[in-house]
mmCIF file of N, CA and C in Angstrom:
data_model
loop_
_atom_site.group_PDB
_atom_site.id
_atom_site.type_symbol
_atom_site.label_atom_id
_atom_site.label_comp_id
_atom_site.label_asym_id
_atom_site.label_seq_id
_atom_site.Cartn_x
_atom_site.Cartn_y
_atom_site.Cartn_z
ATOM 1 N N MET A 1 8.826 0.613 -7.591
ATOM 2 C CA MET A 1 7.847 1.764 -7.439
ATOM 3 C C MET A 1 7.470 2.955 -7.051
ATOM 4 N N SER A 2 7.681 4.133 -7.408
ATOM 5 C CA SER A 2 8.428 5.101 -6.508
ATOM 6 C C SER A 2 7.030 5.361 -5.443
ATOM 7 N N ASN A 3 7.508 6.498 -4.682
ATOM 8 C CA ASN A 3 6.980 6.779 -3.549
ATOM 9 C C ASN A 3 5.754 7.378 -4.303
ATOM 10 N N ILE A 4 6.093 8.375 -4.978
ATOM 11 C CA ILE A 4 4.537 9.274 -5.868
ATOM 12 C C ILE A 4 3.665 7.927 -5.935
ATOM 13 N N SER A 5 4.411 7.303 -6.760
ATOM 14 C CA SER A 5 3.335 5.741 -7.805
ATOM 15 C C SER A 5 2.572 5.299 -6.072
ATOM 16 N N ILE A 6 3.250 4.527 -5.347
ATOM 17 C CA ILE A 6 2.526 4.697 -4.435
ATOM 18 C C ILE A 6 1.281 5.038 -3.445
ATOM 19 N N LEU A 7 1.935 6.597 -3.512
ATOM 20 C CA LEU A 7 0.950 7.458 -2.517
ATOM 21 C C LEU A 7 -0.036 7.520 -3.609
ATOM 22 N N GLU A 8 -0.371 7.556 -4.603
ATOM 23 C CA GLU A 8 -1.235 7.898 -5.858
ATOM 24 C C GLU A 8 -2.188 6.696 -6.200
ATOM 25 N N ARG A 9 -1.480 6.010 -6.083
ATOM 26 C CA ARG A 9 -1.982 4.281 -5.964
ATOM 27 C C ARG A 9 -3.568 4.375 -4.664
ATOM 28 N N LEU A 10 -2.632 4.565 -3.444
ATOM 29 C CA LEU A 10 -3.243 4.627 -1.990
ATOM 30 C C LEU A 10 -4.335 5.902 -1.858
ATOM 31 N N LEU A 11 -4.451 6.858 -2.854
ATOM 32 C CA LEU A 11 -5.562 8.266 -2.505
ATOM 33 C C LEU A 11 -6.583 6.833 -3.307
ATOM 34 N N LYS A 12 -5.800 6.131 -4.275
ATOM 35 C CA LYS A 12 -7.181 5.858 -5.128
ATOM 36 C C LYS A 12 -8.048 4.757 -4.458
ATOM 37 N N ASP A 13 -6.938 4.241 -3.570
ATOM 38 C CA ASP A 13 -7.543 2.985 -2.199
ATOM 39 C C ASP A 13 -8.334 3.586 -1.602
ATOM 40 N N ILE A 14 -8.302 4.592 -0.862
ATOM 41 C CA ILE A 14 -8.863 5.882 -0.011
ATOM 42 C C ILE A 14 -10.373 6.055 -0.626
ATOM 43 N N GLU A 15 -10.146 6.299 -1.840
ATOM 44 C CA GLU A 15 -11.604 6.772 -2.593
ATOM 45 C C GLU A 15 -12.326 5.204 -2.946
ATOM 46 N N ALA A 16 -11.622 4.589 -2.826
ATOM 47 C CA ALA A 16 -12.786 3.591 -3.185
ATOM 48 C C ALA A 16 -13.643 2.817 -1.220
ATOM 49 N N TYR A 17 -12.432 2.681 -0.592
ATOM 50 C CA TYR A 17 -13.083 2.422 0.712
ATOM 51 C C TYR A 17 -14.020 3.478 1.050
ATOM 52 N N ASP A 18 -13.876 4.509 1.132
ATOM 53 C CA ASP A 18 -14.436 5.862 0.697
ATOM 54 C C ASP A 18 -16.211 5.799 0.932
ATOM 55 N N SER A 19 -15.992 5.891 -0.637
ATOM 56 C CA SER A 19 -17.034 4.812 -1.255
ATOM 57 C C SER A 19 -18.453 4.205 -0.933
ATOM 58 N N SER A 20 -17.204 3.194 -0.494
ATOM 59 C CA SER A 20 -18.141 1.577 -0.193
ATOM 60 C C SER A 20 -18.133 1.381 1.314
ATOM 61 N N ARG A 21 -17.091 2.171 1.845
ATOM 62 C CA ARG A 21 -17.140 1.977 3.204
ATOM 63 C C ARG A 21 -17.194 0.031 4.179
ATOM 64 N N LYS A 22 -16.946 -0.676 2.673
ATOM 65 C CA LYS A 22 -16.538 -1.945 3.042
ATOM 66 C C LYS A 22 -14.806 -2.670 3.181
ATOM 67 N N ASP A 23 -14.872 -3.537 4.040
ATOM 68 C CA ASP A 23 -13.223 -4.351 4.483
ATOM 69 C C ASP A 23 -12.357 -3.607 4.634
ATOM 70 N N ARG A 24 -12.797 -2.459 6.610
ATOM 71 C CA ARG A 24 -12.199 -1.774 6.670
ATOM 72 C C ARG A 24 -11.078 -2.352 7.392
ATOM 73 N N ASP A 25 -11.169 -3.795 7.026
ATOM 74 C CA ASP A 25 -9.751 -4.492 8.120
ATOM 75 C C ASP A 25 -8.777 -4.635 6.787
ATOM 76 N N GLY A 26 -9.270 -4.972 5.951
ATOM 77 C CA GLY A 26 -8.384 -5.011 4.712
ATOM 78 C C GLY A 26 -7.867 -3.361 4.270
ATOM 79 N N PHE A 27 -8.098 -2.669 4.079
ATOM 80 C CA PHE A 27 -8.076 -1.569 4.016
ATOM 81 C C PHE A 27 -6.997 -0.681 5.181
ATOM 82 N N ALA A 28 -7.065 -0.713 6.273
ATOM 83 C CA ALA A 28 -6.902 -0.819 7.006
ATOM 84 C C ALA A 28 -4.859 -1.132 6.782
ATOM 85 N N ARG A 29 -4.947 -2.624 6.772
ATOM 86 C CA ARG A 29 -4.106 -3.062 6.186
ATOM 87 C C ARG A 29 -3.504 -2.941 4.867
ATOM 88 N N ARG A 30 -3.630 -2.883 3.994
ATOM 89 C CA ARG A 30 -3.469 -2.427 2.093
ATOM 90 C C ARG A 30 -2.617 -0.597 2.977
ATOM 91 N N PHE A 31 -3.347 0.820 4.124
ATOM 92 C CA PHE A 31 -2.699 1.093 4.356
ATOM 93 C C PHE A 31 -1.655 1.620 4.687
ATOM 94 N N ILE A 32 -1.600 0.777 5.833
ATOM 95 C CA ILE A 32 0.155 1.077 6.915
ATOM 96 C C ILE A 32 0.651 -0.452 5.654
ATOM 97 N N ASP A 33 0.706 -0.869 4.763
ATOM 98 C CA ASP A 33 1.359 -1.333 4.228
ATOM 99 C C ASP A 33 2.440 -0.633 3.273
ATOM 100 N N ALA A 34 1.364 0.179 2.104
ATOM 101 C CA ALA A 34 1.663 0.975 1.511
ATOM 102 C C ALA A 34 2.457 2.204 2.066
ATOM 103 N N ILE A 35 2.430 2.676 3.281
ATOM 104 C CA ILE A 35 2.902 4.046 3.502
ATOM 105 C C ILE A 35 4.549 2.669 4.535
ATOM 106 N N GLU A 36 4.370 1.464 4.624
ATOM 107 C CA GLU A 36 5.938 1.135 4.990
ATOM 108 C C GLU A 36 6.877 1.019 4.103
ATOM 109 N N SER A 37 5.707 0.508 3.365
ATOM 110 C CA SER A 37 6.699 0.523 1.728
ATOM 111 C C SER A 37 7.240 2.106 1.181
ATOM 112 N N LEU A 38 7.265 2.635 1.168
ATOM 113 C CA LEU A 38 7.632 4.175 1.307
ATOM 114 C C LEU A 38 9.367 3.793 1.205
ATOM 115 N N GLU A 39 10.090 5.130 0.544
ATOM 116 C CA GLU A 39 11.787 4.745 0.553
ATOM 117 C C GLU A 39 12.104 6.244 0.998
ATOM 118 N N ALA A 40 12.422 6.158 2.010
ATOM 119 C CA ALA A 40 13.516 8.004 2.382
ATOM 120 C C ALA A 40 13.152 8.406 3.106
ATOM 121 N N VAL A 41 11.646 7.565 3.842
ATOM 122 C CA VAL A 41 10.476 8.796 4.854
ATOM 123 C C VAL A 41 11.382 8.724 6.702
ATOM 124 N N PRO A 42 11.456 9.321 7.100
ATOM 125 C CA PRO A 42 11.473 9.604 8.473
ATOM 126 C C PRO A 42 10.432 8.328 9.041
ATOM 127 N N TYR A 43 11.209 7.787 10.321
ATOM 128 C CA TYR A 43 10.432 6.909 11.127
ATOM 129 C C TYR A 43 9.078 7.739 11.548
ATOM 130 N N THR A 44 8.838 8.956 11.664
ATOM 131 C CA THR A 44 7.553 10.028 11.868
ATOM 132 C C THR A 44 6.674 9.231 11.523
ATOM 133 N N VAL A 45 6.993 9.096 9.518
ATOM 134 C CA VAL A 45 5.874 9.161 9.320
ATOM 135 C C VAL A 45 5.269 7.189 9.127
ATOM 136 N N ILE A 46 6.328 6.894 9.675
ATOM 137 C CA ILE A 46 5.117 5.841 9.730
ATOM 138 C C ILE A 46 4.500 5.712 10.952
ATOM 139 N N THR A 47 5.223 6.399 12.413
ATOM 140 C CA THR A 47 4.545 6.231 13.946
ATOM 141 C C THR A 47 3.537 7.016 13.269
ATOM 142 N N GLU A 48 3.572 7.661 12.506
ATOM 143 C CA GLU A 48 1.870 8.541 12.021
ATOM 144 C C GLU A 48 1.202 7.720 11.058
ATOM 145 N N ALA A 49 1.469 7.187 10.408
ATOM 146 C CA ALA A 49 0.651 6.238 9.656
ATOM 147 C C ALA A 49 0.264 5.337 10.525
ATOM 148 N N ARG A 50 0.428 5.019 11.652
ATOM 149 C CA ARG A 50 0.327 4.010 12.657
ATOM 150 C C ARG A 50 -0.950 4.515 12.814
ATOM 151 N N ASP A 51 -0.903 5.389 13.428
ATOM 152 C CA ASP A 51 -2.286 6.518 14.095
ATOM 153 C C ASP A 51 -3.277 6.578 13.072
ATOM 154 N N TRP A 52 -2.687 6.367 11.926
ATOM 155 C CA TRP A 52 -3.892 6.723 11.421
ATOM 156 C C TRP A 52 -4.757 5.476 11.165
ATOM 157 N N GLN A 53 -3.910 4.513 10.708
ATOM 158 C CA GLN A 53 -4.186 3.142 10.867
ATOM 159 C C GLN A 53 -5.256 2.656 11.929
ATOM 160 N N TYR A 54 -4.528 3.380 13.177
ATOM 161 C CA TYR A 54 -5.998 2.971 14.544
ATOM 162 C C TYR A 54 -7.063 3.660 13.982
ATOM 163 N N ASN A 55 -6.689 4.793 13.788
ATOM 164 C CA ASN A 55 -8.432 6.250 13.757
ATOM 165 C C ASN A 55 -8.448 4.867 12.995
ATOM 166 N N ILE A 56 -8.722 4.377 11.238
ATOM 167 C CA ILE A 56 -9.577 4.325 10.643
ATOM 168 C C ILE A 56 -9.906 2.503 11.275
ATOM 169 N N GLU A 57 -9.208 1.698 12.267
ATOM 170 C CA GLU A 57 -10.140 1.000 12.916
ATOM 171 C C GLU A 57 -11.148 1.086 13.702
ATOM 172 N N THR A 58 -11.105 2.474 14.651
ATOM 173 C CA THR A 58 -11.842 2.577 15.734
ATOM 174 C C THR A 58 -12.754 3.149 15.339
ATOM 175 N N GLU A 59 -12.442 3.850 14.237
ATOM 176 C CA GLU A 59 -13.858 4.686 13.405
ATOM 177 C C GLU A 59 -14.923 3.166 12.935
ATOM 178 N N GLY A 60 -14.407 2.214 11.839
ATOM 179 C CA GLY A 60 -15.281 1.345 12.322
ATOM 180 C C GLY A 60 -16.424 0.630 13.394
ATOM 181 N N TYR A 61 -15.648 0.299 13.861
ATOM 182 C CA TYR A 61 -15.890 0.120 15.643
ATOM 183 C C TYR A 61 -17.205 1.083 15.852
ATOM 184 N N PHE A 62 -17.338 2.611 15.743
ATOM 185 C CA PHE A 62 -18.085 3.339 16.323
ATOM 186 C C PHE A 62 -19.546 2.729 15.417
ATOM 187 N N GLU A 63 -18.540 3.349 14.093
ATOM 188 C CA GLU A 63 -19.611 2.625 13.118
ATOM 189 C C GLU A 63 -20.388 1.821 12.769
ATOM 190 N N ASP A 64 -19.803 0.783 13.560
ATOM 191 C CA ASP A 64 -20.806 -0.596 13.784
ATOM 192 C C ASP A 64 -21.490 -0.878 14.692
ATOM 193 N N GLU A 65 -21.251 -0.468 15.578
ATOM 194 C CA GLU A 65 -22.050 0.273 17.339
ATOM 195 C C GLU A 65 -23.270 1.281 17.115
ATOM 196 N N ASP A 66 -23.433 1.994 16.025
ATOM 197 C CA ASP A 66 -24.014 2.873 15.868
ATOM 198 C C ASP A 66 -23.741 4.230 16.512
ATOM 199 N N CYS A 67 -23.183 4.111 16.686
ATOM 200 C CA CYS A 67 -22.069 5.352 18.508
ATOM 201 C C CYS A 67 -22.507 6.693 17.826
ATOM 202 N N GLU A 68 -22.395 7.987 18.529
ATOM 203 C CA GLU A 68 -22.151 9.548 18.068
ATOM 204 C C GLU A 68 -20.700 9.308 17.618
ATOM 205 N N ALA A 69 -20.372 9.778 17.035
ATOM 206 C CA ALA A 69 -19.025 9.422 16.139
ATOM 207 C C ALA A 69 -18.582 10.455 15.186
ATOM 208 N N ASN A 70 -17.314 10.871 15.102
ATOM 209 C CA ASN A 70 -17.733 12.130 13.782
ATOM 210 C C ASN A 70 -16.418 11.167 12.919
ATOM 211 N N ILE A 71 -17.190 10.151 11.686
ATOM 212 C CA ILE A 71 -17.152 9.329 11.425
ATOM 213 C C ILE A 71 -16.668 10.104 10.373
ATOM 214 N N GLU A 72 -16.875 11.074 10.422
ATOM 215 C CA GLU A 72 -17.088 11.520 8.212
ATOM 216 C C GLU A 72 -15.310 12.753 8.497
ATOM 217 N N GLU A 73 -14.998 12.311 9.642
ATOM 218 C CA GLU A 73 -13.759 13.495 9.947
ATOM 219 C C GLU A 73 -12.460 13.071 9.777
ATOM 220 N N VAL A 74 -11.848 10.945 9.402
ATOM 221 C CA VAL A 74 -11.351 10.329 9.232
ATOM 222 C C VAL A 74 -10.650 10.846 8.203
ATOM 223 N N ILE A 75 -11.486 10.171 7.035
ATOM 224 C CA ILE A 75 -10.991 9.946 5.525
ATOM 225 C C ILE A 75 -11.005 11.705 5.021
ATOM 226 N N PRO A 76 -11.294 12.574 5.089
ATOM 227 C CA PRO A 76 -11.029 13.744 4.185
ATOM 228 C C PRO A 76 -9.440 14.013 5.114
ATOM 229 N N LYS A 77 -9.196 14.046 6.618
ATOM 230 C CA LYS A 77 -8.238 14.399 6.667
ATOM 231 C C LYS A 77 -6.894 13.092 6.660
ATOM 232 N N LEU A 78 -7.569 12.111 6.784
ATOM 233 C CA LEU A 78 -6.327 11.155 5.813
ATOM 234 C C LEU A 78 -6.389 11.425 4.115
ATOM 235 N N LYS A 79 -6.665 12.055 3.447
ATOM 236 C CA LYS A 79 -6.415 12.459 2.689
ATOM 237 C C LYS A 79 -5.521 13.917 2.155
ATOM 238 N N ALA A 80 -5.903 14.970 2.890
ATOM 239 C CA ALA A 80 -4.881 15.912 3.406
ATOM 240 C C ALA A 80 -3.731 15.163 3.702
ATOM 241 N N TRP A 81 -3.456 14.638 4.649
ATOM 242 C CA TRP A 81 -2.036 13.970 5.301
ATOM 243 C C TRP A 81 -1.213 13.376 4.198
ATOM 244 N N ILE A 82 -1.888 12.086 3.105
ATOM 245 C CA ILE A 82 -1.308 11.535 1.686
ATOM 246 C C ILE A 82 -0.873 12.265 0.830
ATOM 247 N N HIS A 83 -1.607 13.851 0.851
ATOM 248 C CA HIS A 83 -1.131 14.926 -0.344
ATOM 249 C C HIS A 83 -0.299 15.488 0.360
ATOM 250 N N GLY A 84 -0.043 15.809 1.952
ATOM 251 C CA GLY A 84 1.338 16.206 2.757
ATOM 252 C C GLY A 84 2.659 15.244 1.964
ATOM 253 N N LEU A 85 2.086 14.444 1.931
ATOM 254 C CA LEU A 85 3.704 13.257 1.722
ATOM 255 C C LEU A 85 4.125 13.563 0.716
ATOM 256 N N ILE A 86 3.298 13.763 -0.509
ATOM 257 C CA ILE A 86 3.149 13.496 -1.428
ATOM 258 C C ILE A 86 3.727 14.813 -2.250
ATOM 259 N N GLU A 87 3.432 15.911 -1.770
ATOM 260 C CA GLU A 87 4.351 16.876 -1.704
ATOM 261 C C GLU A 87 5.677 17.187 -1.348
ATOM 262 N N ALA A 88 5.491 16.700 0.540
ATOM 263 C CA ALA A 88 7.174 16.337 1.178
ATOM 264 C C ALA A 88 8.500 14.970 0.968
ATOM 265 N N HIS A 89 7.600 14.319 0.239
ATOM 266 C CA HIS A 89 8.145 12.529 -0.312
ATOM 267 C C HIS A 89 8.622 12.402 -0.867
ATOM 268 N N SER A 90 8.147 13.067 -2.000
ATOM 269 C CA SER A 90 7.897 12.180 -3.806
ATOM 270 C C SER A 90 9.091 13.074 -4.248
#
């Protein structure tokens, strides 16, 4: 599967997660698996993806505990990051 196909499928998965906010752990795992399956991307992309995975997971903990946090920030920024990858590495 090409990088563009993987990233476009990942964007659809992000949209599905954003609309339901269910299975946060599964989404975080699918996210990192998709990024790690990309070919010929710099290792920095993988490390940035791990940071995003952490943000996804911790956002959910704040949400679960009803803490005040910018829970709406992660997904839009994540989508922008993915769009940047599509432009740079496809």
